[in-house]
Coordinates of C-alpha atoms in Angstrom, one line a residue:
M1 CA 16.0 54.5 -17.4
T2 CA 14.0 51.4 -16.5
H3 CA 13.0 49.0 -19.4
A4 CA 10.1 46.6 -19.6
L5 CA 10.3 43.3 -17.7
I6 CA 11.6 40.4 -19.8
P7 CA 10.1 37.1 -18.6
L8 CA 12.5 34.2 -18.1
S9 CA 11.9 31.3 -20.5
S10 CA 11.1 27.9 -19.0
S11 CA 14.4 26.6 -20.2
A12 CA 16.3 29.2 -18.2
T13 CA 15.8 27.3 -14.9
S14 CA 14.6 23.9 -13.8
L15 CA 13.0 25.4 -10.7
A16 CA 9.7 25.7 -12.4
T17 CA 9.5 22.0 -13.2
Q18 CA 10.7 20.9 -9.7
T19 CA 8.3 23.1 -7.8
G20 CA 5.3 22.4 -10.0
E21 CA 5.2 25.9 -11.4
S22 CA 4.3 26.1 -15.1
H23 CA 6.7 28.9 -15.7
S24 CA 9.4 31.1 -13.9
M25 CA 8.0 33.4 -11.3
G26 CA 10.1 36.3 -12.3
G27 CA 11.9 38.1 -15.1
I28 CA 14.8 40.5 -15.8
L29 CA 14.6 44.3 -16.4
K30 CA 17.3 46.9 -17.1
R31 CA 17.7 49.8 -14.8
G32 CA 20.2 52.2 -16.3
K33 CA 23.0 50.0 -17.6
I34 CA 22.5 47.1 -15.2
Y35 CA 20.0 44.2 -15.4
H36 CA 18.0 43.2 -12.3
F37 CA 16.0 40.2 -11.4
R38 CA 12.4 41.0 -10.4
M39 CA 10.2 38.3 -8.8
R40 CA 6.7 38.1 -7.5
V41 CA 6.6 36.4 -4.1
P42 CA 4.3 33.4 -4.2
V43 CA 1.4 33.5 -1.8
R44 CA 2.6 30.6 0.3
Y45 CA 5.5 32.7 1.6
K46 CA 3.3 35.6 2.8
H47 CA 3.8 34.7 6.5
V48 CA 7.6 35.0 6.2
E49 CA 8.0 37.7 3.5
D50 CA 5.9 41.0 3.6
R51 CA 7.1 42.4 0.3
P52 CA 5.0 41.4 -2.7
V53 CA 8.0 41.8 -5.1
L54 CA 11.7 41.2 -4.7
L55 CA 14.4 42.9 -6.7
R56 CA 18.1 41.7 -7.0
S57 CA 20.9 43.2 -9.1
L58 CA 22.4 40.8 -11.6
K59 CA 25.6 43.0 -11.9
T60 CA 25.8 42.8 -15.7
G61 CA 24.6 44.8 -18.6
D62 CA 24.6 41.8 -21.0
E63 CA 21.2 40.3 -21.5
K64 CA 22.5 36.7 -22.1
E65 CA 24.6 36.8 -18.9
A66 CA 21.7 38.3 -17.0
R67 CA 19.4 35.5 -18.1
A68 CA 21.9 32.9 -16.9
A69 CA 22.5 34.7 -13.6
A70 CA 18.7 35.2 -13.0
A71 CA 18.2 31.4 -12.9
V72 CA 20.7 31.1 -10.1
V73 CA 19.3 34.1 -8.2
E74 CA 15.8 32.8 -8.4
R75 CA 16.9 29.5 -6.9
Q76 CA 18.7 31.3 -4.1
I77 CA 15.7 33.4 -3.3
I78 CA 13.3 30.4 -3.2
A79 CA 15.8 28.5 -1.0
D80 CA 15.9 31.4 1.4
L81 CA 12.2 31.7 1.5
D82 CA 11.7 27.9 2.0
A83 CA 14.3 28.0 4.8
K84 CA 12.3 30.8 6.5
L85 CA 9.1 28.9 6.0
A86 CA 10.5 25.7 7.4
G87 CA 11.8 27.5 10.4
H88 CA 8.5 29.3 10.9
S89 CA 6.2 26.2 10.6
T90 CA 5.4 23.7 13.3
P91 CA 7.3 20.4 13.1
G92 CA 4.8 17.6 12.4
D93 CA 2.5 19.8 10.4
V94 CA 1.9 19.0 6.7
S95 CA 3.0 22.6 5.9
H96 CA 6.3 22.0 7.7
Y97 CA 7.0 18.9 5.6
D98 CA 6.0 20.8 2.4
A99 CA 8.4 23.6 3.3
I100 CA 11.3 21.2 4.1
A101 CA 10.6 19.3 0.8
R102 CA 10.7 22.6 -1.2
L103 CA 13.9 23.7 0.5
T104 CA 15.5 20.4 -0.5
T105 CA 14.4 21.0 -4.1
A106 CA 15.8 24.5 -4.0
R107 CA 19.2 23.1 -3.0
G108 CA 19.2 20.8 -6.0
F109 CA 18.0 17.5 -4.4
S110 CA 14.8 15.5 -4.0
Y111 CA 13.5 15.1 -0.5
K112 CA 14.2 11.7 1.0
S113 CA 13.6 10.5 4.6
A114 CA 16.6 9.2 6.6
Q115 CA 15.2 5.7 6.1
E116 CA 15.1 6.2 2.3
L117 CA 18.6 7.7 2.3
S118 CA 20.0 4.8 4.3
E119 CA 18.6 2.4 1.7
G120 CA 20.2 4.3 -1.2
S121 CA 23.8 4.9 -2.2
F122 CA 26.6 6.3 0.1
E123 CA 27.5 8.7 -2.8
E124 CA 24.2 10.5 -2.6
I125 CA 24.5 11.0 1.2
L126 CA 28.1 12.3 0.6
K127 CA 26.8 14.8 -2.0
R128 CA 24.2 16.2 0.4
V129 CA 26.8 16.6 3.2
E130 CA 29.2 18.4 0.8
S131 CA 26.4 20.8 -0.2
L132 CA 25.7 21.6 3.5
L133 CA 29.4 22.2 4.1
T134 CA 29.8 24.4 1.0
S135 CA 26.8 26.5 2.1
G136 CA 28.1 26.7 5.7
D137 CA 25.0 25.1 7.2
A138 CA 25.3 23.9 10.8
P139 CA 24.5 20.3 11.7
G140 CA 21.2 21.2 13.4
S141 CA 20.1 23.8 10.8
V142 CA 16.8 23.6 8.8
A143 CA 18.8 22.9 5.7
A144 CA 20.5 19.9 7.3
T145 CA 17.1 18.6 8.3
A146 CA 15.9 19.0 4.7
L147 CA 18.9 17.4 2.9
L148 CA 19.5 14.6 5.4
G149 CA 15.8 13.5 5.8
G150 CA 15.2 14.7 9.3
I151 CA 11.5 14.4 9.2
D152 CA 9.1 11.5 8.2
R153 CA 6.6 12.0 5.4
P154 CA 3.3 13.0 7.0
K155 CA 0.3 10.7 6.6
I156 CA -2.0 12.8 4.4
T157 CA -5.4 11.4 3.3
I158 CA -6.6 11.6 -0.2
T159 CA -9.3 14.1 0.8
D160 CA -6.7 16.4 2.3
V161 CA -4.5 16.1 -0.8
A162 CA -7.4 16.9 -3.1
K163 CA -8.3 20.0 -1.0
S164 CA -4.7 21.2 -1.0
M165 CA -4.2 21.2 -4.8
D166 CA -5.1 24.9 -5.2
E167 CA -2.5 25.8 -2.6
R168 CA 0.1 23.6 -4.3
Y169 CA -0.7 24.9 -7.8
Q170 CA -1.7 28.5 -7.3
E171 CA -0.4 29.4 -10.7
E172 CA -3.0 27.2 -12.3
I173 CA -6.0 29.0 -10.9
R174 CA -4.6 32.5 -10.6
D175 CA -6.1 33.7 -13.8
K176 CA -9.4 31.7 -13.6
N177 CA -12.7 33.2 -12.7
E178 CA -14.8 31.9 -9.8
R179 CA -16.7 29.3 -11.9
Q180 CA -13.5 28.1 -13.5
Q181 CA -11.7 27.8 -10.2
K182 CA -14.6 25.7 -8.8
T183 CA -14.4 23.4 -11.8
W184 CA -10.6 23.1 -11.4
R185 CA -10.9 22.2 -7.7
A186 CA -13.7 19.6 -8.5
R187 CA -11.3 17.9 -10.8
W188 CA -9.5 16.6 -7.7
T189 CA -12.1 16.7 -5.0
R190 CA -14.8 14.8 -7.0
P191 CA -12.7 11.6 -7.7
A192 CA -11.2 11.8 -4.2
S193 CA -14.8 11.7 -2.7
K194 CA -15.6 8.6 -4.9
V195 CA -12.5 6.8 -3.5
V196 CA -13.8 7.5 0.1
E197 CA -17.4 6.5 -0.8
L198 CA -16.5 3.3 -2.7
L199 CA -13.7 2.1 -0.5
G200 CA -15.6 3.0 2.7
H201 CA -12.7 5.0 4.3
D202 CA -10.5 8.0 3.6
P203 CA -7.1 6.3 2.8
V204 CA -3.7 7.8 3.4
F205 CA -2.8 9.0 -0.1
E206 CA 0.7 7.4 -0.3
D207 CA -0.6 4.1 1.2
I208 CA -3.2 3.5 -1.6
T209 CA -2.3 0.1 -3.1
R210 CA -2.8 -1.2 -6.6
A211 CA -5.5 -3.6 -5.1
D212 CA -7.4 -0.5 -3.7
A213 CA -7.2 1.2 -7.1
V214 CA -8.4 -1.9 -8.9
S215 CA -11.4 -2.2 -6.5
L216 CA -12.2 1.4 -7.2
R217 CA -12.0 0.8 -11.0
D218 CA -14.3 -2.2 -10.7
A219 CA -16.8 -0.2 -8.6
L220 CA -16.9 2.6 -11.1
K221 CA -17.3 0.1 -13.9
D222 CA -20.3 -1.4 -12.1
R223 CA -21.9 2.1 -11.9
V224 CA -21.5 2.4 -15.7
L225 CA -23.0 -1.1 -16.2
D226 CA -25.9 0.0 -13.9
E227 CA -26.3 3.1 -16.0
D228 CA -25.7 5.3 -13.0
M229 CA -22.6 6.8 -14.6
K230 CA -21.1 7.3 -18.1
G231 CA -18.1 5.3 -19.1
A232 CA -16.3 8.4 -20.2
S233 CA -16.9 10.0 -16.8
A234 CA -15.5 7.0 -15.0
Q235 CA -12.5 7.0 -17.3
K236 CA -11.9 10.7 -16.6
E237 CA -12.1 10.2 -12.8
L238 CA -9.3 7.6 -12.9
Q239 CA -7.2 9.7 -15.2
N240 CA -7.5 12.6 -12.8
L241 CA -6.6 10.4 -9.8
N242 CA -3.5 9.3 -11.7
L243 CA -2.6 12.9 -12.5
M244 CA -3.2 14.0 -8.9
W245 CA -0.7 11.4 -7.8
Q246 CA 2.0 12.8 -10.1
K247 CA 1.3 16.4 -9.3
F248 CA 1.2 15.8 -5.5
F249 CA 4.8 14.4 -5.5
K250 CA 6.0 17.0 -8.0
S251 CA 4.7 19.7 -5.7
L252 CA 7.0 18.3 -3.0
G253 CA 10.0 18.7 -5.3
I254 CA 10.4 15.0 -5.8
D255 CA 12.3 14.1 -9.0
E256 CA 10.2 12.3 -11.6
I257 CA 12.4 9.2 -11.4
D258 CA 11.9 9.0 -7.7
I259 CA 8.0 9.3 -7.7
P260 CA 6.4 6.1 -6.6
P261 CA 4.5 4.3 -9.3
S262 CA 0.9 5.5 -9.3
P263 CA -1.6 2.8 -8.3
F264 CA -4.1 4.3 -10.8
R265 CA -1.8 4.0 -13.8
G266 CA -3.5 2.4 -16.8
L267 CA -6.8 1.6 -15.1
S268 CA -8.9 4.0 -17.0
D269 CA -8.2 2.3 -20.4
G270 CA -11.3 1.3 -22.2
L271 CA -14.0 2.5 -19.8
S272 CA -15.4 5.0 -22.3
R273 CA -16.1 2.1 -24.7
L274 CA -18.7 0.8 -22.2
D275 CA -21.0 3.6 -23.4
Q276 CA -21.3 1.9 -26.7
D277 CA -21.3 -1.8 -25.8
N278 CA -21.3 -3.6 -22.5
R279 CA -22.5 -7.0 -23.6
K280 CA -19.0 -8.5 -23.3
D281 CA -19.0 -7.6 -19.6
E282 CA -21.9 -9.9 -18.7
L283 CA -21.6 -13.0 -16.5
H284 CA -22.3 -16.2 -18.4
N285 CA -24.5 -18.9 -16.9
K286 CA -21.6 -21.2 -15.9
S287 CA -20.1 -18.4 -13.8
I288 CA -23.5 -17.7 -12.2
E289 CA -24.0 -21.4 -11.4
A290 CA -20.6 -21.4 -9.7
I291 CA -21.6 -18.4 -7.6
I292 CA -24.8 -20.0 -6.4
A293 CA -23.2 -23.4 -5.8
P294 CA -23.5 -24.6 -2.1
G295 CA -20.7 -23.1 0.0
A296 CA -19.2 -21.0 -2.8
M297 CA -19.9 -17.7 -0.9
S298 CA -19.5 -19.1 2.6
H299 CA -16.5 -16.7 3.2
M300 CA -18.9 -13.7 2.9
N301 CA -21.1 -12.1 5.5
D302 CA -24.8 -13.0 5.1
Q303 CA -25.9 -9.6 3.7
L304 CA -23.2 -9.4 1.1
R305 CA -24.0 -13.0 -0.1
D306 CA -27.7 -12.4 -0.2
I307 CA -27.6 -9.1 -2.1
I308 CA -25.7 -11.0 -4.8
L309 CA -28.3 -13.8 -4.9
V310 CA -31.1 -11.2 -5.2
L311 CA -29.3 -9.4 -8.0
I312 CA -29.0 -12.7 -9.9
E313 CA -32.7 -13.3 -10.2
T314 CA -34.1 -9.8 -10.3
G315 CA -31.8 -8.0 -12.9
A316 CA -32.0 -5.0 -10.6
R317 CA -29.4 -2.3 -10.3
Q318 CA -27.2 -2.9 -7.2
S319 CA -28.4 0.2 -5.4
E320 CA -32.0 -0.8 -6.0
I321 CA -31.3 -3.9 -3.8
Y322 CA -28.9 -2.8 -1.1
D323 CA -30.9 0.4 -0.5
I324 CA -34.4 -1.2 -0.4
P325 CA -36.3 -0.4 2.8
A326 CA -38.5 -2.8 4.7
R327 CA -41.7 -1.0 3.6
S328 CA -40.9 -1.9 -0.1
I329 CA -40.5 -5.7 0.6
F330 CA -43.7 -7.7 0.2
L331 CA -43.0 -11.3 1.2
E332 CA -46.5 -12.3 2.4
D333 CA -48.3 -11.3 -0.8
E334 CA -49.6 -14.0 -3.1
I335 CA -46.7 -13.1 -5.4
P336 CA -43.7 -12.2 -3.2
H337 CA -42.0 -9.1 -4.7
I338 CA -40.1 -5.9 -4.0
W339 CA -41.3 -2.5 -5.1
I340 CA -38.6 -0.2 -6.5
R341 CA -39.8 3.3 -6.2
H342 CA -39.1 6.8 -5.0
E343 CA -38.5 6.8 -1.2
T344 CA -38.8 9.5 1.4
G345 CA -38.0 9.8 5.1
N346 CA -35.1 7.9 6.7
A347 CA -34.8 5.6 3.7
A348 CA -35.0 8.5 1.2
R349 CA -33.7 7.8 -2.3
E350 CA -34.4 9.0 -5.8
I351 CA -35.1 6.7 -8.8
K352 CA -33.3 7.1 -12.1
N353 CA -36.4 7.7 -14.4
K354 CA -40.1 6.9 -14.7
G355 CA -39.3 3.4 -16.0
T356 CA -37.2 2.6 -12.9
K357 CA -40.4 2.5 -10.7
R358 CA -41.5 -1.1 -10.9
K359 CA -42.5 -4.2 -9.0
V360 CA -40.1 -7.1 -9.3
P361 CA -41.2 -10.7 -8.4
L362 CA -39.0 -12.8 -6.2
V363 CA -38.1 -16.3 -7.3
G364 CA -35.6 -19.0 -6.5
V365 CA -32.5 -18.0 -4.6
A366 CA -33.6 -14.4 -4.6
L367 CA -36.8 -15.2 -2.7
D368 CA -34.9 -17.3 -0.2
A369 CA -32.4 -14.5 0.3
M370 CA -35.1 -11.8 0.9
K371 CA -36.8 -14.0 3.4
R372 CA -33.6 -14.0 5.4
H373 CA -33.6 -10.2 5.2
P374 CA -37.2 -8.9 5.4
D375 CA -36.0 -5.5 6.7
G376 CA -33.4 -5.0 3.9
F377 CA -29.6 -4.7 4.1
P378 CA -28.6 -2.0 6.7
R379 CA -24.9 -3.0 6.5
Y380 CA -24.7 -1.6 2.9
A381 CA -27.7 0.8 2.6
A382 CA -26.9 4.3 1.5
K383 CA -23.1 3.7 1.8
G384 CA -22.0 2.9 -1.8
T385 CA -19.4 0.3 -0.6
F386 CA -21.2 -2.8 -1.8
S387 CA -19.8 -3.0 -5.3
A388 CA -16.1 -2.7 -4.4
I389 CA -16.5 -5.3 -1.5
A390 CA -18.5 -7.7 -3.6
N391 CA -16.1 -7.6 -6.5
K392 CA -13.1 -8.1 -4.3
S393 CA -14.7 -11.0 -2.4
L394 CA -15.9 -12.8 -5.5
R395 CA -12.6 -12.3 -7.2
S396 CA -10.6 -13.6 -4.3
A397 CA -12.7 -16.8 -4.4
G398 CA -12.1 -17.2 -8.2
L399 CA -15.8 -16.6 -8.9
L400 CA -15.4 -13.6 -11.3
P401 CA -13.8 -14.1 -14.8
D402 CA -11.0 -11.6 -15.6
G403 CA -12.3 -8.2 -16.8
V404 CA -15.9 -8.9 -15.5
T405 CA -17.5 -7.3 -12.5
I406 CA -20.6 -8.0 -10.5
G407 CA -22.4 -5.4 -12.7
G408 CA -22.4 -8.1 -15.3
L409 CA -25.2 -9.9 -13.5
R410 CA -27.7 -7.3 -14.6
H411 CA -26.8 -7.8 -18.3
S412 CA -26.8 -11.5 -18.1
F413 CA -30.3 -11.3 -16.8
E414 CA -31.4 -9.4 -19.9
S415 CA -29.6 -11.9 -22.1
R416 CA -31.5 -14.7 -20.4
L417 CA -34.8 -12.9 -21.1
K418 CA -33.9 -12.4 -24.7
K419 CA -33.0 -16.1 -25.1
I420 CA -36.6 -17.1 -24.1
G421 CA -38.1 -14.6 -26.6
V422 CA -39.1 -11.7 -24.4
D423 CA -39.4 -8.6 -26.8
T424 CA -37.5 -5.4 -26.4
D425 CA -40.3 -3.4 -24.8
D426 CA -41.0 -6.0 -22.2
R427 CA -37.3 -6.5 -21.4
G428 CA -37.0 -2.8 -20.9
E429 CA -39.9 -2.8 -18.5
L430 CA -38.5 -5.7 -16.5
M431 CA -35.1 -4.1 -16.3
G432 CA -36.4 -0.7 -15.3
H433 CA -35.2 1.0 -18.5
S434 CA -37.0 3.9 -20.0
V435 CA -39.0 2.3 -22.9
K436 CA -39.6 5.7 -24.3
R437 CA -35.8 6.3 -24.6
I438 CA -35.3 2.8 -26.1
R439 CA -38.0 3.2 -28.8
Q440 CA -37.7 7.0 -29.1
R441 CA -41.5 7.2 -28.6
E442 CA -44.1 6.6 -25.9
R443 CA -45.0 3.0 -25.2
Y444 CA -48.6 2.2 -26.2
G445 CA -50.6 -0.6 -24.5
D446 CA -50.8 -1.9 -20.9
E447 CA -47.8 -2.6 -18.7
L448 CA -46.9 -6.1 -17.7
T449 CA -48.9 -7.5 -14.8
L450 CA -47.0 -8.9 -11.8
E451 CA -48.3 -12.4 -12.9
E452 CA -46.8 -11.9 -16.4
K453 CA -43.5 -10.8 -14.9
L454 CA -43.4 -13.8 -12.5
D455 CA -43.8 -16.2 -15.5
F456 CA -40.8 -14.6 -17.2
H457 CA -38.7 -14.7 -14.0
Q458 CA -39.6 -18.4 -13.4
Q459 CA -38.6 -19.4 -16.9
I460 CA -35.1 -18.1 -16.5
A461 CA -34.5 -18.9 -12.8
F462 CA -31.4 -20.8 -11.8
V463 CA -31.8 -24.0 -9.8
P464 CA -29.0 -24.7 -7.2
E465 CA -27.2 -28.0 -7.7
P466 CA -28.8 -30.0 -4.8
L467 CA -32.3 -29.0 -6.0
K468 CA -31.4 -30.2 -9.5
L469 CA -30.5 -33.6 -8.1
L470 CA -33.7 -33.7 -6.1
E471 CA -35.8 -32.9 -9.2
H472 CA -34.0 -35.6 -11.2
S473 CA -34.8 -38.1 -8.4
E474 CA -38.4 -37.2 -8.4
Q475 CA -38.6 -37.6 -12.2
L476 CA -37.2 -41.1 -11.8
D477 CA -39.8 -41.9 -9.1
V478 CA -42.5 -40.8 -11.5
H479 CA -41.2 -43.0 -14.3
D480 CA -40.9 -46.0 -11.9

C-alpha cells in the first residue's frame, strides 16, 4: 500500500537555503512498510535527466529516521545531477559556472576560485581535498574542478543577471499566472535597465562599485526632484537591485558570510520622503555662485558645463534642456528663448503635461551657454546619462553639498522666484507645473507674456564674479 506524500520541512535540509529554493523539492512516502524519497526533477536538469520524478528507498519504516535520511539522499541526488550538468555544459559558458557552483554547494562548500582559495586558510583547502578523497573523485574530475576552484567566475552583465532570474528561481514563478510572471521578471529587468540607461553602459554585475551605485542613486533622486518619477518608486528600484545582488550569489550556492557586500546597500533610505517634501534638497545661492565662478567647471566638457548653466537660470527639468532640438532654440528673437514643447521626428519627445509646454526666456549665463550651443546638446540628447555624470563631476570638484544633487537647481530657482514675491500660479507657470493640479481648479486669466517672464528671470539672475567687479567699477565712475 502506498501512502500520501509527506513534504520535507525546510529544517530537514539546508539544501533549500543554499540553492535559493524556498522549500525542499521532494518528500517521503511509504510503500508497504518502507519509506521512500520522491523528488521532482528541477527544470534546469532536463538536459541530463529525462525522468520527471526520481524515487529512492530510504530503507526504514520509521518516519523520523526517514526524514533524516531523506535530507542526505536529496543532497546526493542534487550533487549527482550537478555533476552531470557540469560535465554536459561547455567550459567558459555561464551555465557551466552555475553548474560547477551548485555542485560545490551540494558537496557542502561554497564555490571559490583558485585565487580566492589561495588567499584563504590552508585548513579550508585541506577539507576540500579530504572530501574529494572520501568520495573517490579523481584529480581531473568535475568534482575536483568544483571544490578546488578550477574555473574563474564569468563576467556577467547586470542585464544578463536580471534576465536569468526566472531560471535561477523557477520555484518563485512556478505557480504564477502569465501576468504575475511578467510582473516578477520586471522586478529585476526594470531596475537593471535603469542602471544601463543612467550609467551609460551595461556593467559587469560583480564589478559594480559603490561609486557606481551612488551615481545611480543620485540620478534617480534627480528624476524625483524633476517630477519624472515618484520617490517611492526610486526607493523600490534600489531595494530590488540590492535584493538581486543577494539572490544572484545565493543562487550560485555561495554562503551568506562569503557574499560580497552589495554596492546598493542602504542607498534607498529616505527616497520615498521626497514625495512629501523636497525643499531641503535645493542648492542654496552660495553653492550656485561657486558653480558659476570662473574656472569652477573647467574640468568638464563644454556641453556638460553649459547644460548646468542653462538649468541654473531657467528652472527647467534636466531632460527639457539636454533633449532640446535646434528648432526650439530662438536666439535671434527680440527676447532670446527656448520653447519646451512636444517634439516629433528625429528629436521626438513627449512633454509631462499641458503646463510643461512653455517658452522660457534666456538670461545671464544661460543665454551665453545657449549661444555656444545653438543646435542643442547632441552628446547627451535622448541618452539619460547627464544626471549621473553631472552629479559625479560636480561632487568630485567639491561643488555639491552632501545629500544634494543637481536636481536641486530647479527647486532653488522656484525659491528665488518666491523670494521676489512671484505668486503661486505664476511660479507654477514659469516652472512648467500644472497650475490646475496645484490649485485643484482651472486657472482663470491670461498666461504670462514672454516679456513678463523675462522681467522675473532678470530679477533673480546670478551675476558671475568678474561682472560684479565691473559693475562696481562702473558705479564708482558714475559717482566720480
